[in-house]
């Protein structure tokens, strides 16, 4: 029953979307349609021809009726002479009045409506265009919406994705001769973080549960130089934690949901990591951010045109679902689900490769691409993390949908 209800909902959405799109196209046509002198002249000529035919038939009917009246008053010899002709005239008159003339009048009205569409006000023009084109547009758009997922998935899987695997891999900018210049602590459900001296630790709000000798302030916008990244990653209102009076303090970081684990990455200044900011929970130290645009076929197909590079010295607190671990890729490449990747070392190389079969991709039971990491170090989570807020209002969901659409192309 639930499947049937879901099917009905989808059908209703398809019909409503097709109808609204058809009305929108008719509206655009009415808005931007301009009178065409050639079309107006053609329609006027058709109207004139129809009027001439109607007048000719009416004249012929009047002539026949007049002759029938005169013959009925004539001598018997004349009536006998037209004995078979008069019934034929009467039958023809009936045919003209019941079939031919109504059809010609209907054609005349249609041509007049078309002619009025070039000259009348907007509402009349819109109504005329809807009568002429709405049904065709509605059926065409409905068929397009029904078959688009099938056609698009076939094209992407067997054409674009197939040839993407043959292109040159993506190489990140760090020198691959150096070891990955960061370390990561084991994942824990609750992390104790220490701050000392003039150090400031910027943390997502709601993650700090307890503190000892720690003062708290508010920092708006993590990086003003990267407002879209900060907004799409949710790093807008941050807690600024520092030790009281320059002493040593500590605080406890606890995830707002039970499935998340926390790790801390330490950068030593000699390398970088490519991190997805949605996994960033807290940050401290002299860490800088640089964006890398890459329009290779791999990034175009996976939708990740921009990568966010963190470098410098400091610590970064990250969160992942059901555990976080690092993996060194040497010798043989590793095929990894892109949704599980939290970060890559700045010296990594990777390509995209197809996963599963076309049917699984079409049914959305598996993603189209996995990432084949050729070398470097990768930080992974054990499960997908749904970072959306379940209690968000409708306005917040619309804003988040817009920001997440941007974030898909900004490497979030």
Coordinates of C-alpha atoms in Angstrom, one line a residue:
X1 CA 0.0 0.0 0.0
X2 CA 2.9 2.4 0.8
X3 CA 4.5 1.7 -2.5
X4 CA 1.2 2.3 -4.3
X5 CA 0.8 5.6 -2.4
X6 CA 4.4 6.6 -3.3
X7 CA 3.8 5.8 -6.9
X8 CA 0.6 7.9 -6.9
X9 CA 2.6 10.8 -5.4
X10 CA 5.3 10.5 -8.0
X11 CA 2.6 10.4 -10.8
X12 CA 0.9 13.5 -9.3
X13 CA 4.3 15.4 -9.1
X14 CA 5.0 14.5 -12.8
X15 CA 1.6 15.6 -14.0
X16 CA 1.7 18.8 -11.9
X17 CA 5.3 19.6 -13.0
X18 CA 4.4 19.0 -16.7
X19 CA 1.3 21.2 -16.5
X20 CA 3.1 24.0 -14.8
X21 CA 6.0 23.8 -17.2
X22 CA 3.6 23.9 -20.2
X23 CA 1.7 26.9 -18.8
X24 CA 5.1 28.6 -18.2
X25 CA 6.2 28.0 -21.8
X26 CA 2.8 29.3 -23.0
X27 CA 3.3 32.4 -20.8
X28 CA 6.7 33.0 -22.2
X29 CA 5.5 32.6 -25.8
X30 CA 2.7 35.1 -25.1
X31 CA 5.1 37.6 -23.5
X32 CA 7.7 37.5 -26.2
X33 CA 5.6 36.8 -29.3
X34 CA 5.7 39.8 -31.7
X35 CA 3.3 40.4 -34.7
X36 CA 4.6 38.9 -37.9
X37 CA 3.5 41.0 -40.9
X38 CA 3.9 37.9 -43.2
X39 CA 1.8 35.7 -41.0
X40 CA -0.8 38.4 -40.6
X41 CA -1.1 38.8 -44.4
X42 CA -1.3 35.1 -44.9
X43 CA -4.1 34.7 -42.3
X44 CA -6.0 37.7 -43.7
X45 CA -5.8 36.1 -47.2
X46 CA -7.2 32.9 -45.8
X47 CA -10.0 34.9 -44.1
X48 CA -10.8 36.6 -47.4
X49 CA -10.9 33.3 -49.3
X50 CA -13.2 31.8 -46.7
X51 CA -15.5 34.9 -46.8
X52 CA -15.6 34.7 -50.6
X53 CA -16.6 31.0 -50.6
X54 CA -19.3 31.7 -48.0
X55 CA -20.7 34.5 -50.0
X56 CA -20.6 32.5 -53.2
X57 CA -22.5 29.6 -51.6
X58 CA -25.1 31.9 -50.2
X59 CA -25.6 33.5 -53.6
X60 CA -26.0 30.1 -55.2
X61 CA -28.5 29.0 -52.5
X62 CA -30.5 32.2 -53.0
X63 CA -30.5 31.7 -56.8
X64 CA -31.7 28.1 -56.5
X65 CA -34.4 29.0 -54.1
X66 CA -35.6 31.8 -56.4
X67 CA -35.6 29.4 -59.4
X68 CA -37.5 26.7 -57.4
X69 CA -40.1 29.3 -56.5
X70 CA -40.5 30.5 -60.1
X71 CA -40.7 26.9 -61.4
X72 CA -43.4 26.0 -58.8
X73 CA -45.6 28.8 -60.3
X74 CA -44.8 27.9 -64.0
X75 CA -46.8 25.8 -66.3
X76 CA -47.0 22.0 -65.9
X77 CA -44.8 21.5 -68.9
X78 CA -42.0 23.5 -67.3
X79 CA -42.5 21.7 -63.9
X80 CA -42.2 18.4 -65.7
X81 CA -39.0 19.5 -67.4
X82 CA -37.4 20.3 -63.9
X83 CA -38.9 17.3 -62.2
X84 CA -35.5 15.7 -61.4
X85 CA -33.5 18.9 -61.1
X86 CA -35.4 20.5 -58.3
X87 CA -34.9 17.6 -55.8
X88 CA -31.1 17.7 -56.6
X89 CA -31.1 21.5 -55.9
X90 CA -32.9 21.0 -52.6
X91 CA -30.5 18.3 -51.5
X92 CA -27.6 20.5 -52.4
X93 CA -29.1 23.4 -50.4
X94 CA -29.5 21.2 -47.3
X95 CA -25.9 19.9 -47.6
X96 CA -24.6 23.5 -47.9
X97 CA -26.6 24.7 -44.9
X98 CA -25.9 21.7 -42.6
X99 CA -22.3 20.8 -43.6
X100 CA -20.4 23.1 -45.8
X101 CA -21.4 26.5 -44.4
X102 CA -20.9 25.5 -40.7
X103 CA -17.5 24.1 -41.5
X104 CA -16.5 27.2 -43.4
X105 CA -17.8 29.4 -40.5
X106 CA -15.8 27.4 -38.0
X107 CA -12.6 27.8 -40.1
X108 CA -13.3 31.5 -40.3
X109 CA -13.7 31.8 -36.5
X110 CA -10.4 30.0 -36.0
X111 CA -8.5 32.2 -38.5
X112 CA -10.1 35.3 -36.9
X113 CA -8.9 34.1 -33.4
X114 CA -5.4 33.6 -34.8
X115 CA -5.5 37.1 -36.3
X116 CA -6.8 38.6 -33.1
X117 CA -3.9 36.9 -31.3
X118 CA -1.5 39.2 -33.1
X119 CA -3.4 42.3 -32.0
X120 CA -5.5 41.6 -28.9
X121 CA -4.5 42.1 -25.3
X122 CA -2.2 39.8 -23.3
X123 CA -4.9 37.6 -21.7
X124 CA -6.6 36.9 -25.1
X125 CA -3.2 36.1 -26.6
X126 CA -2.3 33.8 -23.7
X127 CA -5.6 32.0 -23.9
X128 CA -5.2 31.5 -27.7
X129 CA -1.7 30.1 -27.3
X130 CA -2.9 27.7 -24.5
X131 CA -5.7 26.4 -26.7
X132 CA -3.3 25.8 -29.6
X133 CA -0.2 24.5 -27.8
X134 CA -0.9 23.4 -24.2
X135 CA -1.8 19.8 -24.8
X136 CA 1.1 19.2 -27.1
X137 CA 3.6 20.8 -24.7
X138 CA 2.0 18.9 -21.7
X139 CA 2.4 15.5 -23.3
X140 CA 5.9 16.2 -24.6
X141 CA 7.1 17.4 -21.2
X142 CA 5.5 14.5 -19.4
X143 CA 7.2 12.0 -21.7
X144 CA 10.5 13.9 -21.2
X145 CA 10.2 13.8 -17.4
X146 CA 9.3 10.1 -17.5
X147 CA 12.1 8.9 -19.8
X148 CA 14.8 11.5 -18.9
X149 CA 16.2 9.5 -15.9
X150 CA 16.6 6.4 -18.1
X151 CA 18.2 8.2 -21.1
X152 CA 20.4 10.4 -18.9
X153 CA 21.7 7.4 -16.9
X154 CA 22.4 5.4 -20.0
X155 CA 24.3 8.3 -21.6
X156 CA 26.3 9.1 -18.4
X157 CA 27.1 5.5 -17.5
X158 CA 28.0 4.1 -21.0
X159 CA 29.5 7.2 -22.6
X160 CA 30.8 9.9 -20.3
X161 CA 31.8 7.6 -17.4
X162 CA 33.4 5.0 -19.6
X163 CA 35.7 7.5 -21.3
X164 CA 36.4 9.4 -18.1
X165 CA 38.3 6.4 -16.8
X166 CA 40.8 6.7 -19.6
X167 CA 41.8 10.3 -18.9
X168 CA 44.9 11.5 -17.0
X169 CA 44.5 11.3 -13.2
X170 CA 44.2 14.3 -11.0
X171 CA 47.5 15.1 -9.1
X172 CA 47.2 17.3 -6.0
X173 CA 49.8 20.1 -5.7
X174 CA 52.2 18.9 -2.9
X175 CA 55.5 17.2 -3.8
X176 CA 54.9 13.5 -3.7
X177 CA 58.5 12.8 -2.5
X178 CA 57.7 14.0 1.0
X179 CA 55.7 12.0 3.5
X180 CA 52.2 13.2 4.3
X181 CA 52.8 16.1 6.7
X182 CA 50.0 15.5 9.2
X183 CA 49.1 13.0 11.9
X184 CA 45.7 11.9 13.1
X185 CA 44.5 10.7 16.5
X186 CA 42.3 7.6 16.9
X187 CA 38.6 8.3 16.7
X188 CA 36.8 8.7 20.0
X189 CA 33.1 9.5 20.8
X190 CA 34.2 12.3 23.3
X191 CA 37.3 14.4 22.8
X192 CA 39.1 16.4 25.4
X193 CA 40.9 19.4 24.0
X194 CA 43.5 21.6 25.8
X195 CA 44.2 25.2 25.1
X196 CA 46.9 27.3 26.7
X197 CA 48.4 30.8 26.6
X198 CA 46.9 33.0 23.9
X199 CA 45.6 30.1 21.8
X200 CA 42.1 30.4 20.4
X201 CA 40.1 27.3 19.5
X202 CA 37.2 27.9 17.1
X203 CA 34.5 25.2 17.6
X204 CA 31.0 24.6 16.1
X205 CA 28.3 25.7 18.5
X206 CA 26.6 22.9 20.4
X207 CA 29.7 20.6 20.4
X208 CA 31.3 21.9 23.6
X209 CA 29.6 20.2 26.6
X210 CA 32.0 21.1 29.5
X211 CA 35.0 23.3 30.1
X212 CA 37.6 23.9 32.8
X213 CA 39.3 27.3 33.0
X214 CA 38.0 28.2 29.6
X215 CA 36.3 31.4 28.5
X216 CA 33.9 31.5 25.6
X217 CA 33.2 34.2 23.0
X218 CA 31.4 34.2 19.6
X219 CA 33.1 34.4 16.2
X220 CA 30.9 35.1 13.1
X221 CA 32.0 33.5 9.8
X222 CA 35.0 31.2 10.0
X223 CA 36.7 32.7 6.9
X224 CA 35.5 36.0 5.6
X225 CA 37.7 35.5 2.6
X226 CA 35.6 32.3 1.8
X227 CA 32.0 33.2 2.8
X228 CA 30.3 30.6 0.6
X229 CA 32.5 27.8 1.9
X230 CA 31.9 28.9 5.5
X231 CA 28.1 29.2 5.0
X232 CA 27.6 25.9 3.1
X233 CA 29.7 24.1 5.7
X234 CA 27.8 25.6 8.5
X235 CA 30.8 27.5 9.9
X236 CA 29.0 30.8 10.5
X237 CA 28.5 31.1 14.3
X238 CA 31.5 29.6 16.0
X239 CA 32.4 29.4 19.7
X240 CA 35.8 31.1 20.4
X241 CA 37.3 29.1 23.3
X242 CA 40.5 30.3 25.0
X243 CA 42.2 29.7 28.4
X244 CA 41.3 32.1 31.2
X245 CA 44.0 34.7 32.1
X246 CA 46.5 33.0 29.8
X247 CA 46.6 29.8 31.8
X248 CA 46.0 26.2 30.7
X249 CA 42.4 25.1 30.2
X250 CA 40.5 22.3 28.7
X251 CA 37.1 21.5 27.3
X252 CA 35.1 18.4 26.2
X253 CA 33.8 18.0 22.7
X254 CA 30.8 15.8 22.3
X255 CA 28.9 15.2 19.1
X256 CA 25.2 16.2 19.0
X257 CA 24.3 12.8 17.7
X258 CA 25.5 9.4 18.9
X259 CA 26.8 8.0 15.6
X260 CA 29.6 10.5 15.2
X261 CA 33.2 10.0 16.2
X262 CA 35.9 12.7 16.6
X263 CA 39.6 12.8 15.6
X264 CA 42.2 15.6 15.7
X265 CA 44.5 16.3 12.8
X266 CA 47.9 18.0 13.5
X267 CA 49.6 19.9 10.7
X268 CA 53.4 20.6 11.1
X269 CA 53.7 23.2 8.3
X270 CA 55.6 21.2 5.7
X271 CA 52.5 19.9 3.8
X272 CA 48.8 20.2 3.4
X273 CA 45.5 18.3 3.3
X274 CA 42.5 18.6 1.0
X275 CA 39.6 18.6 3.6
X276 CA 35.9 18.8 3.1
X277 CA 34.8 21.6 5.4
X278 CA 31.5 19.9 6.4
X279 CA 33.6 17.5 8.5
X280 CA 35.5 20.3 10.2
X281 CA 34.4 20.8 13.8
X282 CA 37.1 23.0 15.3
X283 CA 40.3 24.6 14.3
X284 CA 43.2 26.4 16.0
X285 CA 46.7 27.6 15.1
X286 CA 48.2 29.3 12.1
X287 CA 46.2 27.4 9.5
X288 CA 45.5 28.9 6.2
X289 CA 43.1 28.0 3.5
X290 CA 43.6 28.0 -0.3
X291 CA 41.1 26.9 -2.9
X292 CA 42.1 24.9 -6.0
X293 CA 40.0 24.9 -9.1
X294 CA 40.3 21.8 -11.2
X295 CA 38.2 21.3 -14.4
X296 CA 39.5 17.8 -15.3
X297 CA 37.0 15.3 -16.6
X298 CA 37.1 13.5 -13.3
X299 CA 36.1 16.5 -11.3
X300 CA 33.5 17.6 -13.8
X301 CA 31.7 14.2 -13.7
X302 CA 31.9 14.0 -9.9
X303 CA 30.7 17.6 -9.5
X304 CA 33.7 18.6 -7.4
X305 CA 35.3 21.5 -9.2
X306 CA 36.8 23.2 -6.2
X307 CA 39.0 21.7 -3.6
X308 CA 39.8 23.3 -0.2
X309 CA 43.4 23.0 0.8
X310 CA 44.5 23.5 4.5
X311 CA 48.1 24.2 5.2
X312 CA 50.3 25.7 7.9
X313 CA 50.7 24.7 11.5
X314 CA 47.9 23.9 13.9
X315 CA 45.2 21.4 14.8
X316 CA 41.9 20.6 13.1
X317 CA 39.1 18.7 14.8
X318 CA 37.0 16.6 12.4
X319 CA 33.9 14.4 12.8
X320 CA 32.9 11.3 10.9
X321 CA 30.1 8.7 11.1
X322 CA 30.9 5.4 13.0
X323 CA 34.6 6.0 13.2
X324 CA 37.5 7.7 11.4
X325 CA 40.7 6.1 10.2
X326 CA 43.6 7.0 8.0
X327 CA 45.0 4.8 5.2
X328 CA 48.4 5.1 3.4
X329 CA 48.0 4.2 -0.3
X330 CA 51.3 2.8 -1.7
X331 CA 52.0 0.2 -4.4
X332 CA 48.5 -0.6 -5.4
X333 CA 45.6 1.8 -5.9
X334 CA 42.5 1.7 -3.6
X335 CA 39.0 2.1 -4.9
X336 CA 37.0 4.1 -2.3
X337 CA 33.4 5.3 -2.0
X338 CA 33.7 9.1 -2.6
X339 CA 31.1 9.8 0.1
X340 CA 33.4 8.2 2.8
X341 CA 36.4 10.4 2.1
X342 CA 36.9 13.1 4.6
X343 CA 40.4 14.3 3.5
X344 CA 43.3 13.6 1.2
X345 CA 46.9 14.4 1.7
X346 CA 48.2 17.2 -0.5
X347 CA 50.4 14.8 -2.5
X348 CA 47.7 12.4 -3.5
X349 CA 46.6 11.3 -7.0
X350 CA 43.3 9.9 -8.0
X351 CA 40.8 9.1 -10.8
X352 CA 37.1 8.3 -10.9
X353 CA 35.9 4.9 -11.8
X354 CA 32.5 3.3 -12.3
X355 CA 30.9 1.3 -9.5
X356 CA 28.6 -1.7 -9.7
X357 CA 26.4 -2.0 -12.8
X358 CA 24.2 0.4 -14.7
X359 CA 21.0 -1.1 -13.1
X360 CA 22.3 -0.4 -9.6
X361 CA 23.2 3.2 -10.6
X362 CA 19.8 3.7 -12.3
X363 CA 17.9 2.3 -9.2
X364 CA 20.1 4.6 -7.0
X365 CA 21.3 1.7 -4.9
X366 CA 24.9 2.6 -5.6
X367 CA 26.7 5.8 -6.7
X368 CA 27.9 6.2 -10.3
X369 CA 31.5 6.8 -9.3
X370 CA 34.1 5.7 -6.8
X371 CA 37.4 7.3 -6.3
X372 CA 40.5 5.3 -7.2
X373 CA 43.3 6.7 -5.0
X374 CA 46.6 6.0 -6.7
X375 CA 49.0 7.2 -4.0
X376 CA 49.1 9.4 -0.9
X377 CA 47.1 9.3 2.4
X378 CA 43.4 9.3 2.8
X379 CA 41.2 9.9 5.8
X380 CA 37.9 8.0 5.8
X381 CA 34.7 7.6 7.8
X382 CA 33.0 4.3 8.3
X383 CA 29.5 5.3 7.3
X384 CA 27.6 8.0 5.5
X385 CA 27.0 11.1 7.6
X386 CA 23.7 12.9 7.1
X387 CA 24.8 16.4 8.2
X388 CA 21.4 18.0 7.6
X389 CA 19.3 19.2 10.5
X390 CA 16.1 17.2 10.9
X391 CA 14.4 20.0 12.8
X392 CA 15.1 22.7 10.2
X393 CA 12.2 24.9 9.1
X394 CA 11.0 25.0 5.5
X395 CA 12.9 28.3 4.9
X396 CA 16.1 26.8 6.4
X397 CA 15.7 23.7 4.2
X398 CA 15.3 25.8 1.1
X399 CA 18.4 27.9 2.0
X400 CA 20.4 24.7 2.8
X401 CA 19.3 23.1 -0.5
X402 CA 20.7 26.2 -2.3
X403 CA 23.9 26.2 -0.2
X404 CA 24.4 22.5 -0.6
X405 CA 24.0 22.8 -4.4
X406 CA 26.8 25.4 -4.3
X407 CA 28.8 23.2 -1.9
X408 CA 28.7 20.3 -4.3
X409 CA 30.8 22.3 -6.8
X410 CA 32.9 23.9 -4.0
X411 CA 34.4 20.7 -2.8
X412 CA 32.4 20.5 0.4

